[in-house]
Tab-separated table of C-alpha atoms and ligand atoms in Angstrom:
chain	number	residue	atom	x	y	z
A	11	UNK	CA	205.274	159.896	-35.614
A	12	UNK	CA	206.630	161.654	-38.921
A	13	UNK	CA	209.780	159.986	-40.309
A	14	UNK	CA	211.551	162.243	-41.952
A	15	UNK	CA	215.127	160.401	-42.143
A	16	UNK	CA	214.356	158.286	-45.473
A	17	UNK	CA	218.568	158.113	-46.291
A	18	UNK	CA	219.161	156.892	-42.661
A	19	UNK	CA	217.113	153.841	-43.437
A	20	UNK	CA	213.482	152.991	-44.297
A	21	UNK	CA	210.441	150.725	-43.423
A	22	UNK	CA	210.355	147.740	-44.168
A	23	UNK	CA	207.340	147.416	-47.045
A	24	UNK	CA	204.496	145.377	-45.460
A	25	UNK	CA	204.954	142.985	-49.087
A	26	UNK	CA	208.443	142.310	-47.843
A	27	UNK	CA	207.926	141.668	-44.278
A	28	UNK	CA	205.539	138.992	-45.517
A	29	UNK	CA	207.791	137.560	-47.622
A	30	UNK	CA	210.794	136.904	-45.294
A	31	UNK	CA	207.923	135.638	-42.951
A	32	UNK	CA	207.170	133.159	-44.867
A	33	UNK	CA	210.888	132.096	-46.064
A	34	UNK	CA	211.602	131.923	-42.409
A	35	UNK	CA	208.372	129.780	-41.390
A	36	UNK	CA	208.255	127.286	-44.148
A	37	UNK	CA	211.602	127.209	-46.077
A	38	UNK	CA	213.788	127.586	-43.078
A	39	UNK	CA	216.115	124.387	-44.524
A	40	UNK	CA	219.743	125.409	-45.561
A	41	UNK	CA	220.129	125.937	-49.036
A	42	UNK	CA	223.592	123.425	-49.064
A	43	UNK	CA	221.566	120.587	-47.600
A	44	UNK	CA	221.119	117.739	-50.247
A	45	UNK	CA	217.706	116.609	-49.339
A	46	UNK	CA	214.246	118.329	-50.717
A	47	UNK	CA	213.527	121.139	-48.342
A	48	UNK	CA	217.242	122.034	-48.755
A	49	UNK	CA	217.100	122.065	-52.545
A	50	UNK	CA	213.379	124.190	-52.456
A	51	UNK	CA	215.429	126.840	-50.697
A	52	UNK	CA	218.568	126.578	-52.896
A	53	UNK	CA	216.032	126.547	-55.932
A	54	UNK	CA	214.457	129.790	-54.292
A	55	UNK	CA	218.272	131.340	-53.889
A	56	UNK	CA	218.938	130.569	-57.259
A	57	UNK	CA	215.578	132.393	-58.529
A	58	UNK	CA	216.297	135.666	-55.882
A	59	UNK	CA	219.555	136.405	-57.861
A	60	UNK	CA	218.673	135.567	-61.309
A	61	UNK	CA	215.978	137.558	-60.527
A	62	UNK	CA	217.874	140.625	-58.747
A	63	UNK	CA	220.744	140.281	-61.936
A	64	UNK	CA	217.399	140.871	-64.305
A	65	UNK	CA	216.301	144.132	-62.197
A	66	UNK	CA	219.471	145.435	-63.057
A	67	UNK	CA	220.047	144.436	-65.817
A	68	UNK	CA	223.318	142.498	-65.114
A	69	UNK	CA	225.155	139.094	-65.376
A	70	UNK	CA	223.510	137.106	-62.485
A	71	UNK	CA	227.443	135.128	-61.913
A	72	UNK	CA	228.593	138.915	-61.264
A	73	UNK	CA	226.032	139.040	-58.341
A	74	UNK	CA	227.446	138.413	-54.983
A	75	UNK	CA	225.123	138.723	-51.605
A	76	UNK	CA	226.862	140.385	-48.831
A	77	UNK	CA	225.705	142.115	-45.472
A	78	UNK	CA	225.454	145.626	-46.824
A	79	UNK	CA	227.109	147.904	-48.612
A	80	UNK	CA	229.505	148.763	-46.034
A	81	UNK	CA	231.085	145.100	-46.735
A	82	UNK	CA	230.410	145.451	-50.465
A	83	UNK	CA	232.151	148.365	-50.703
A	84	UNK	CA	235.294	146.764	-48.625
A	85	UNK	CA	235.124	143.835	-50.494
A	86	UNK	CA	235.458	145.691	-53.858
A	87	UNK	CA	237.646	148.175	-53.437
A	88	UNK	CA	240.364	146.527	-51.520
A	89	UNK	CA	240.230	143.410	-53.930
A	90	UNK	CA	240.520	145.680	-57.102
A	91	UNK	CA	243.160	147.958	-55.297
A	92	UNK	CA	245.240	144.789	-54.239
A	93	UNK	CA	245.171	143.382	-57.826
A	94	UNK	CA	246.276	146.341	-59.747
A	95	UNK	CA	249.074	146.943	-57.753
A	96	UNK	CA	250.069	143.183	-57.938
A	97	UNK	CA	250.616	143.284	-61.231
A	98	UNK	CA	252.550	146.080	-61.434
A	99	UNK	CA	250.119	148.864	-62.720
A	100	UNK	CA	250.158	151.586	-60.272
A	101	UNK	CA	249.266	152.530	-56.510
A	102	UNK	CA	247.109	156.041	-57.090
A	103	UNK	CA	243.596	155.819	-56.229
A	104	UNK	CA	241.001	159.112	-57.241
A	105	UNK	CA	237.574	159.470	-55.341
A	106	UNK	CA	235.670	162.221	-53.740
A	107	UNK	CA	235.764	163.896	-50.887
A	108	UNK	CA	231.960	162.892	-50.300
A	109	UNK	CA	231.736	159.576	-50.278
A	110	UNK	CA	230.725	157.741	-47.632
A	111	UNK	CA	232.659	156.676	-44.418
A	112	UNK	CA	232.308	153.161	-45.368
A	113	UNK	CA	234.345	154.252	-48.559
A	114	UNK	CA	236.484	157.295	-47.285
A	115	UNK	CA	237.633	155.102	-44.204
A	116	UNK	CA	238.651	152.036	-46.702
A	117	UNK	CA	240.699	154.353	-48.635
A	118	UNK	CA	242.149	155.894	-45.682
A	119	UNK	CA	242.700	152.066	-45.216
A	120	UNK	CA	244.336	151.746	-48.395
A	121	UNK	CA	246.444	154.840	-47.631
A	122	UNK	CA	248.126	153.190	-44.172
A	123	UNK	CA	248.837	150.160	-46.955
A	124	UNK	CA	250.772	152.338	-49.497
A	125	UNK	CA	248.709	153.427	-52.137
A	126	UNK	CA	247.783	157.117	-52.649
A	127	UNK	CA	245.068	158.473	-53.128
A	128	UNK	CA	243.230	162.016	-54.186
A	129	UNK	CA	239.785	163.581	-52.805
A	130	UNK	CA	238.104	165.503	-55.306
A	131	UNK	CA	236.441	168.551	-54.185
A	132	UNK	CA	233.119	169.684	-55.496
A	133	UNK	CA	234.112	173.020	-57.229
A	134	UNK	CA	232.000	176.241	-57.080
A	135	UNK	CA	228.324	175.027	-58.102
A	136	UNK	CA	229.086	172.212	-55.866
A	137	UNK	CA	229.828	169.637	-58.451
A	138	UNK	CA	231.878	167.019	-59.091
A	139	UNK	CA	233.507	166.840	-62.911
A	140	UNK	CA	234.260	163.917	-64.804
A	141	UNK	CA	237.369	167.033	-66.158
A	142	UNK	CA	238.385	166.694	-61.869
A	143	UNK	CA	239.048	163.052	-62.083
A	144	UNK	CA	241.208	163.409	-65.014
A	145	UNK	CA	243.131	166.184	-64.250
A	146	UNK	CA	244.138	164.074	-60.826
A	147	UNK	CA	244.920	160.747	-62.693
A	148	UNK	CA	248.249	160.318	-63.436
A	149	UNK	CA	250.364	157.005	-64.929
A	150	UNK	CA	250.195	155.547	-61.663
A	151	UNK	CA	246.308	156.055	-61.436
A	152	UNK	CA	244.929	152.403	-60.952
A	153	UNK	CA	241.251	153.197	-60.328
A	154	UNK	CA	238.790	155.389	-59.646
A	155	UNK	CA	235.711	155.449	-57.143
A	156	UNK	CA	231.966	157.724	-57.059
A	157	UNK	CA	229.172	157.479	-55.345
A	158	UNK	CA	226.132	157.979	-57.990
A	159	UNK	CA	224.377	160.129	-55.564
A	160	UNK	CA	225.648	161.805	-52.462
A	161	UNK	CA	223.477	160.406	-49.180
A	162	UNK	CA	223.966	163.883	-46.747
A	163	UNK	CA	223.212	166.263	-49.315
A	164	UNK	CA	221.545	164.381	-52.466
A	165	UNK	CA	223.924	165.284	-55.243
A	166	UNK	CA	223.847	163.255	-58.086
A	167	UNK	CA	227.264	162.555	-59.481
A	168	UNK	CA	228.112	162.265	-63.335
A	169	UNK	CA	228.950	158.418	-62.541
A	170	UNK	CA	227.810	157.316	-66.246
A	171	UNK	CA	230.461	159.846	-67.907
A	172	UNK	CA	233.112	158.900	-65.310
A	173	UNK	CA	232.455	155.300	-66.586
A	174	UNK	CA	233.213	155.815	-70.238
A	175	UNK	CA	235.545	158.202	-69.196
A	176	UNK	CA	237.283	155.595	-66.901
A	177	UNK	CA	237.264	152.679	-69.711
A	178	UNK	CA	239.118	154.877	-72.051
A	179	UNK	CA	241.893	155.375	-69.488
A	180	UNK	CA	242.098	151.314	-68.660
A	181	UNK	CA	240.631	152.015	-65.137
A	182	UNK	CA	238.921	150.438	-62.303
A	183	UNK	CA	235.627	152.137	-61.697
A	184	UNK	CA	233.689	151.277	-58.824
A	185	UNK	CA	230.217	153.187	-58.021
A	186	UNK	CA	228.751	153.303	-54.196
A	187	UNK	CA	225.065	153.494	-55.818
A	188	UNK	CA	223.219	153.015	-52.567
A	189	UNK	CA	221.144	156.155	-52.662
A	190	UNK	CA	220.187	155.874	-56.171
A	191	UNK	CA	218.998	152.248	-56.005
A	192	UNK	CA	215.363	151.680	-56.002
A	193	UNK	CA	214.459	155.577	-56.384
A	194	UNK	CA	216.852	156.820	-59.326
A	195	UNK	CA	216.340	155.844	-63.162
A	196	UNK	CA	220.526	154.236	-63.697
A	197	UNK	CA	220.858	151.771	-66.130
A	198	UNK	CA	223.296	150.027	-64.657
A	199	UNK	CA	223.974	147.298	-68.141
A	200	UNK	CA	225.137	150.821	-69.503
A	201	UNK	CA	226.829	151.793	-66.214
A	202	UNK	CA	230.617	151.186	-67.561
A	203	UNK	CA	231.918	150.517	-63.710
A	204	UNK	CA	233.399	147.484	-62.756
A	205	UNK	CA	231.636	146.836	-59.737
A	206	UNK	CA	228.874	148.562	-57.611
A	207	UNK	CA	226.794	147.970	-54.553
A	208	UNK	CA	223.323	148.187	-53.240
A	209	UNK	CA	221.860	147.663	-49.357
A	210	UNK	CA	218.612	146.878	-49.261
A	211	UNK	CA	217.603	148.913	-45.654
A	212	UNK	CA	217.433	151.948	-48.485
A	213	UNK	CA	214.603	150.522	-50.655
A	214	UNK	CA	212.116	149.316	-47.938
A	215	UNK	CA	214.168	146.022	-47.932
A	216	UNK	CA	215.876	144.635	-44.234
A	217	UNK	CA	218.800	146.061	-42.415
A	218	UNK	CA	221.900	143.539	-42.905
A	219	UNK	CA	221.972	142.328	-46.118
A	220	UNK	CA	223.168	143.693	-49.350
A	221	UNK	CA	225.159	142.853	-52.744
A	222	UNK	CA	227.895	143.308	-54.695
A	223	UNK	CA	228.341	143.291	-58.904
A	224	UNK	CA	231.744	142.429	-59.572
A	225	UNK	CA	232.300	142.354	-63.175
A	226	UNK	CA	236.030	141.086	-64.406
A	227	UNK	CA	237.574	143.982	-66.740
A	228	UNK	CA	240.922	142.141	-66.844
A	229	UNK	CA	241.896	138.603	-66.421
A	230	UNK	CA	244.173	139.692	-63.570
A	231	UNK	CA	241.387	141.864	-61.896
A	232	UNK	CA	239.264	138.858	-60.381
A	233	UNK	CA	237.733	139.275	-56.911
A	234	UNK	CA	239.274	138.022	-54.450
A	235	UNK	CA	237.242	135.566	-51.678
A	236	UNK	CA	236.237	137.262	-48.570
A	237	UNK	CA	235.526	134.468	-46.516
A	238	UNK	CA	237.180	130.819	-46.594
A	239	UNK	CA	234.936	128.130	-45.732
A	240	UNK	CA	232.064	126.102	-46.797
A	241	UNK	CA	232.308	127.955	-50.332
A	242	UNK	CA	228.836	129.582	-50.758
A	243	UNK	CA	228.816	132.674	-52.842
A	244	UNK	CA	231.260	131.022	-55.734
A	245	UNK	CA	233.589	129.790	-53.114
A	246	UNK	CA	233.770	133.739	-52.743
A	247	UNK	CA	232.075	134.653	-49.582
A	248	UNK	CA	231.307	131.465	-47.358
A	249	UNK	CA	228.410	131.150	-44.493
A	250	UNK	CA	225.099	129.902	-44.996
A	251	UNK	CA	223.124	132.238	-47.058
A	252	UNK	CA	220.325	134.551	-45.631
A	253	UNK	CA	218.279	133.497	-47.646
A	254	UNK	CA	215.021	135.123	-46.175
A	255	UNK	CA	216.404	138.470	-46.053
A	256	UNK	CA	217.768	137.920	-49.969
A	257	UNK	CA	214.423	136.966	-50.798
A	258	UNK	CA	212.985	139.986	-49.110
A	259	UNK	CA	215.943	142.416	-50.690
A	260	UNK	CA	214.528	141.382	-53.929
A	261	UNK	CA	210.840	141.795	-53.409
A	262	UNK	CA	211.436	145.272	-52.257
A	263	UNK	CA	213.876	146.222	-55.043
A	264	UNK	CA	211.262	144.749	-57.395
A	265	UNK	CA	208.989	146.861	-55.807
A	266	UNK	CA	210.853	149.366	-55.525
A	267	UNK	CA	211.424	149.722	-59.843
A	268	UNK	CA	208.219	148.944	-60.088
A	269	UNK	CA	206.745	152.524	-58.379
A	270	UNK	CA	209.734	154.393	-59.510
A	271	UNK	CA	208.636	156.839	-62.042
A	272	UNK	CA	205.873	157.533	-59.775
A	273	UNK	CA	207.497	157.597	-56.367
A	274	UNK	CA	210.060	160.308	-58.250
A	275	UNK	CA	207.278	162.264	-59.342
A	276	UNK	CA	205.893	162.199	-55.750
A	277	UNK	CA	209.011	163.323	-54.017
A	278	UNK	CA	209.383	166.130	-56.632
A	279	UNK	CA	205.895	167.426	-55.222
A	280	UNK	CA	207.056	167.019	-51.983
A	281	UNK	CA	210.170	168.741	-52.493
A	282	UNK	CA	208.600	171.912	-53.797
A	283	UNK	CA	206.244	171.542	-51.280
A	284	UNK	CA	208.926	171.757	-48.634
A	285	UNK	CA	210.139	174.266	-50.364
A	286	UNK	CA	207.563	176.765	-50.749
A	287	UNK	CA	206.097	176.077	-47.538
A	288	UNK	CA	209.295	177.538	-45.629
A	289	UNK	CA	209.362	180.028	-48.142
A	290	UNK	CA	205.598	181.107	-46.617
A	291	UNK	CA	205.956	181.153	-43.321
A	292	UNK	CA	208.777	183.293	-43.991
A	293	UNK	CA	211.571	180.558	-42.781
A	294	UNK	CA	214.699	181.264	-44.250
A	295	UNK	CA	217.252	178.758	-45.722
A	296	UNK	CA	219.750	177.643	-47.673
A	297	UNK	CA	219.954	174.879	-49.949
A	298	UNK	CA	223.445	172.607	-49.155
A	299	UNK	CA	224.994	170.395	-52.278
A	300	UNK	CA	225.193	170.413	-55.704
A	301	UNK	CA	222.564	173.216	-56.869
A	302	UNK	CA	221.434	171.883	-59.991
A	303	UNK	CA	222.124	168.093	-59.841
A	304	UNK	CA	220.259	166.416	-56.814
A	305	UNK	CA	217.477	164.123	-56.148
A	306	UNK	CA	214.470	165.600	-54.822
A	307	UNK	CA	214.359	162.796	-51.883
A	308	UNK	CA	216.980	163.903	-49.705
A	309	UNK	CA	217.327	167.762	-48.691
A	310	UNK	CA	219.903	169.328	-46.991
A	311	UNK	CA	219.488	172.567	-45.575
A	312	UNK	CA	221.035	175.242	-43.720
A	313	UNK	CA	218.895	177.192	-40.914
A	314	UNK	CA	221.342	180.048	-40.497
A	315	UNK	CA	221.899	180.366	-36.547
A	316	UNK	CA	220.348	177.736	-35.500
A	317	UNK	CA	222.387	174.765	-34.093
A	318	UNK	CA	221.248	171.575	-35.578
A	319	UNK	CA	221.897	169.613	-32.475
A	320	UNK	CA	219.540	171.488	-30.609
A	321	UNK	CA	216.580	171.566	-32.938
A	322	UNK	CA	216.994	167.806	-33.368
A	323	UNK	CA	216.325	167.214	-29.754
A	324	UNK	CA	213.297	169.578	-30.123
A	325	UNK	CA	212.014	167.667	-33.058
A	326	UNK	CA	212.754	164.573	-31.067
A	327	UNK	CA	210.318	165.095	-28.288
A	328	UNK	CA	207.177	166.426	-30.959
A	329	UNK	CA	208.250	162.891	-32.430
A	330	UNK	CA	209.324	164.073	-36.061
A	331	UNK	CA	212.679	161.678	-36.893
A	332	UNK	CA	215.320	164.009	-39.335
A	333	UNK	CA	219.276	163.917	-39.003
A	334	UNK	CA	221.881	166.555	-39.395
A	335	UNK	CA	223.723	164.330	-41.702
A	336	UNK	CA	224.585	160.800	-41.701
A	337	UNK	CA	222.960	158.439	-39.722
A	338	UNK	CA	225.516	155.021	-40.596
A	339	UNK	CA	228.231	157.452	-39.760
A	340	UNK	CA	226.384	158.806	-36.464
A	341	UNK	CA	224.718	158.085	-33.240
A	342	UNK	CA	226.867	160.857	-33.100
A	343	UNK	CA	226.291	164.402	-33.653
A	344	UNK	CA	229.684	165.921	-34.982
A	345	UNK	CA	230.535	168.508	-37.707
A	346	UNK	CA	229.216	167.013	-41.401
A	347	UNK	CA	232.421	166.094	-43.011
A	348	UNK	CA	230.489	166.012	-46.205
A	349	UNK	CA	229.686	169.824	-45.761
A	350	UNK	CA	233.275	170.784	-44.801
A	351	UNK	CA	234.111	169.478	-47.949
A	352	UNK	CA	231.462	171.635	-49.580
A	353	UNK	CA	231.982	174.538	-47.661
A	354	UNK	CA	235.186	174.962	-46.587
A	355	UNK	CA	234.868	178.333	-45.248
A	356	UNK	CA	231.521	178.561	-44.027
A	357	UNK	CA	232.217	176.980	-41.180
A	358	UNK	CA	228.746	177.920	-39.248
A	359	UNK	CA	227.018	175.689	-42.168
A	360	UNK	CA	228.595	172.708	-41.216
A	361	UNK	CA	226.720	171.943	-38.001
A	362	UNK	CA	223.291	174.449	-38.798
A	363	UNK	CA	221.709	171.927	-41.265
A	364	UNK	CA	219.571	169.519	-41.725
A	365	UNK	CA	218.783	166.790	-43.648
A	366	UNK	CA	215.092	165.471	-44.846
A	367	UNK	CA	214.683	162.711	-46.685
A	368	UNK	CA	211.584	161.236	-48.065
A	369	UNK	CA	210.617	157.865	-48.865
A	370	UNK	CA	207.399	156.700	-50.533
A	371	UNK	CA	205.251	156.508	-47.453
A	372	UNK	CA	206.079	160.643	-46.377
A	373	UNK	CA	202.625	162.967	-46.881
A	374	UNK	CA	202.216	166.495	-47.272
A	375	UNK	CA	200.793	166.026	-43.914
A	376	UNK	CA	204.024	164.808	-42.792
A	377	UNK	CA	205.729	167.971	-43.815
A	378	UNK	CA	203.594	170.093	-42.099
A	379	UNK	CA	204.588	168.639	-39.140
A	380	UNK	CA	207.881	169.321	-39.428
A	381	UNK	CA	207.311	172.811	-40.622
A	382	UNK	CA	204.939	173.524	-37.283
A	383	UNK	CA	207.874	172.394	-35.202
A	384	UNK	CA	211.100	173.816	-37.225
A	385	UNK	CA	208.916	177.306	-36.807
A	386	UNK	CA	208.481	176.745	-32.977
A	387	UNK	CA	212.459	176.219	-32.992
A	388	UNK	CA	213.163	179.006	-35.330
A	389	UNK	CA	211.057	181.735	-34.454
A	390	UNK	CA	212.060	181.266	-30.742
A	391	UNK	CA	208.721	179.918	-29.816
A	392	UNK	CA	209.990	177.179	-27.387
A	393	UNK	CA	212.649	176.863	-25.126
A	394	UNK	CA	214.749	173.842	-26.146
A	395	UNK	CA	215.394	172.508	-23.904
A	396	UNK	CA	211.694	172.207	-21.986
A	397	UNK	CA	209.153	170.559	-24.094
A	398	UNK	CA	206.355	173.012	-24.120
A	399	UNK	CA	203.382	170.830	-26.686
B	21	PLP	C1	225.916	156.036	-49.762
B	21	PLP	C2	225.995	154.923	-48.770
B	21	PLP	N1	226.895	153.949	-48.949
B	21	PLP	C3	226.995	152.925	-48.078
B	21	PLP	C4	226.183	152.835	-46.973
B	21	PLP	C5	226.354	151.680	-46.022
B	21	PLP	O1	225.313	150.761	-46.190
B	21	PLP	P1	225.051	149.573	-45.125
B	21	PLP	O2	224.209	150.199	-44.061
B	21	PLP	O3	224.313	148.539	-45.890
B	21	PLP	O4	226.352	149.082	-44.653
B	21	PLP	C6	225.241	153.844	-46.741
B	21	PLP	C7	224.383	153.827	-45.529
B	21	PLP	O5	223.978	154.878	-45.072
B	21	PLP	C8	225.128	154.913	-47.669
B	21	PLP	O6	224.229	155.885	-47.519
């Protein structure tokens, strides 16, 4: 098998799986119970965000667990949205137009709910500008929302410039930083947002659970609880704590930091390996995104001619796992909405690319593999739609 489809989601490190193996076998107790193998688990939930608020380098009372990012980035934008317009300050939202569905469909959200909001286009080069989002914020501007770095085509947004920039102007700022997490240098203490998210399915960690930083910039701006109930979470989000999927969140994003320098360095290689690789075997391609600021884990490109659909199918049956753009907004195989936004007239691009995305177990060998079939496809080797290996 060669699993190519690193942004969809990743294995689960072998450390990790260990770890939640053992939370779940011996430390199974609830972490509200008042007797001892209650307390040893609420001692080890206390320790797995103290410890997560010191990978990032943030106040461990602004850390919230949650059950991804999708309900992190709900949670956060809706409660900072709400409060604004409560007390009086505005109803204008700016984001991009490539963030992802699990922000684009709460602001459409918001939209139905009266506020308005603007999509920021990449320009030219593909980029998003800090000199966009102020242009489009206005005296009814309330907030603004990024994604630090784009998850169809890898673009890395200026999200540290649009932080100061958002602090001078008295601004929410809230950062989807799910792709960057775990594989991208951020220092997040410096990060002026006022909240930002993480899902721990990206860094090796398991699917379903995730976290918030929620950090007050106004009195008025508190969060708002998501869930009433037994009051877990700072009477903020109640239900009994996962605690053996926290636990194993943290060990892989501790993990994760640990290799990072060194896992970048690796997917660099890889990257140019990719690259040069197609570039030899006479494959031709396009790079899709921002051209100059992207991470050298996730790689979107365009196969002129050749329907993405169909060579996915291909690549199915050799067993090599890629996507033609989002997986948490798939099962589906419809036009990228992140490459409309990119290319607005190129209309052929939008469903002729495809995305491969690295994580820290991918090999040269790996690549190869994908190369041998993508030339089958491409050259005109195979007939799609009967397996001929
Ligand atoms: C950029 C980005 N934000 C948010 C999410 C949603 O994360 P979760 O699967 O934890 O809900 C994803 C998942 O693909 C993502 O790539």
């Amino acid at each position: 098998m060669v699993y190519l489809d690193n942004a969809a989601t990743t294995p689960v490190h072998p450390t990790v799986v260990q770890v939640i193996q053992d939370a779940l076998i011996n430390d199974f107790g609830n972490p509200s119970s008042t007797y001892r193998i209650g307390k040893s688990v609420k001692h080890a939930l206390i320790q797995a965000r103290k410890q997560l608020a010191e990978l990032l380098n943030v106040s461990e009372t602004d850390v919230y667990f949650t059950s991804g990012a999708t309900e992190a980035n709900n949670w956060a934008i809706i409660a900072q949205a709400n409060k604004s317009r409560e007390f009086g300050e505005g109803h204008h939202i700016v984001t991009t137009a490539i963030e992802h569905p699990s922000v684009t469909n709460v602001t459409k959200y918001l939209e139905t709910q009266g506020f308005d909001v603007t999509y920021i286009q990449p320009n030219e080069e593909g980029e998003i500008t800090v000199q966009q989002f102020l242009e489009a914020t206005t005296d009814k501007t309330i907030g603004w929302i990024a994604m630090a770095v784009n998850n169809e085509v890898g673009s890395i947004l200026p999200v540290q410039e649009l932080g100061e920039a958002a602090y001078e102007q008295k601004l929410w700022f809230h950062v989807d930083t799910v792709q960057a997490l775990g594989h991208l240098e951020l220092d997040y203490q410096a990060l002026k947002c006022t909240s930002f998210v993480g899902s721990a399915h990206k860094f090796n960690g398991p699917k379903g659970i995730g976290f918030l930083v929620y950090r007050t910039y106004q009195e008025h701006n508190h969060l708002e609880p998501l869930l009433h109930g037994g009051g877990q979470e700072g009477k903020m989000r109640s239900g009994t704590e996962n605690v053996p999927y926290i636990l194993g969140m943290v060990k892989a994003l501790e993990l994760a930091k640990k290799d990072i320098t060194s896992n970048f360095e690796k997917f660099e290689e890889l990257q140019a390996y990719l690259l040069t690789s197609l570039d030899s075997i006479g494959i031709s391609y396009e790079i899709n995104g921002d051209q100059k600021n992207r991470v050298p884990y996730i790689n979107n490109l365009w196969f002129n001619g050749n329907i993405a659909s169909q060579m996915l199918i291909k690549m199915d049956l050799d067993g090599v796992y890629i996507s033609a753009g989002s997986a948490c907004s798939a099962g589906s195989l419809t036009e990228s909405e992140i490459l409309k936004a990119y290319y607005p007239n190129q209309s052929e691009r939008w469903s002729q690319s495809l995305r491969i995305s690295f994580g820290y177990q991918t090999t040269k060998a790996d690549i190869d593999q994908f190369i041998h079939t993508l030339e089958k496809i491409t050259k005109g080797k195979i007939d799609l739609w009967h397996s001929n290996k």
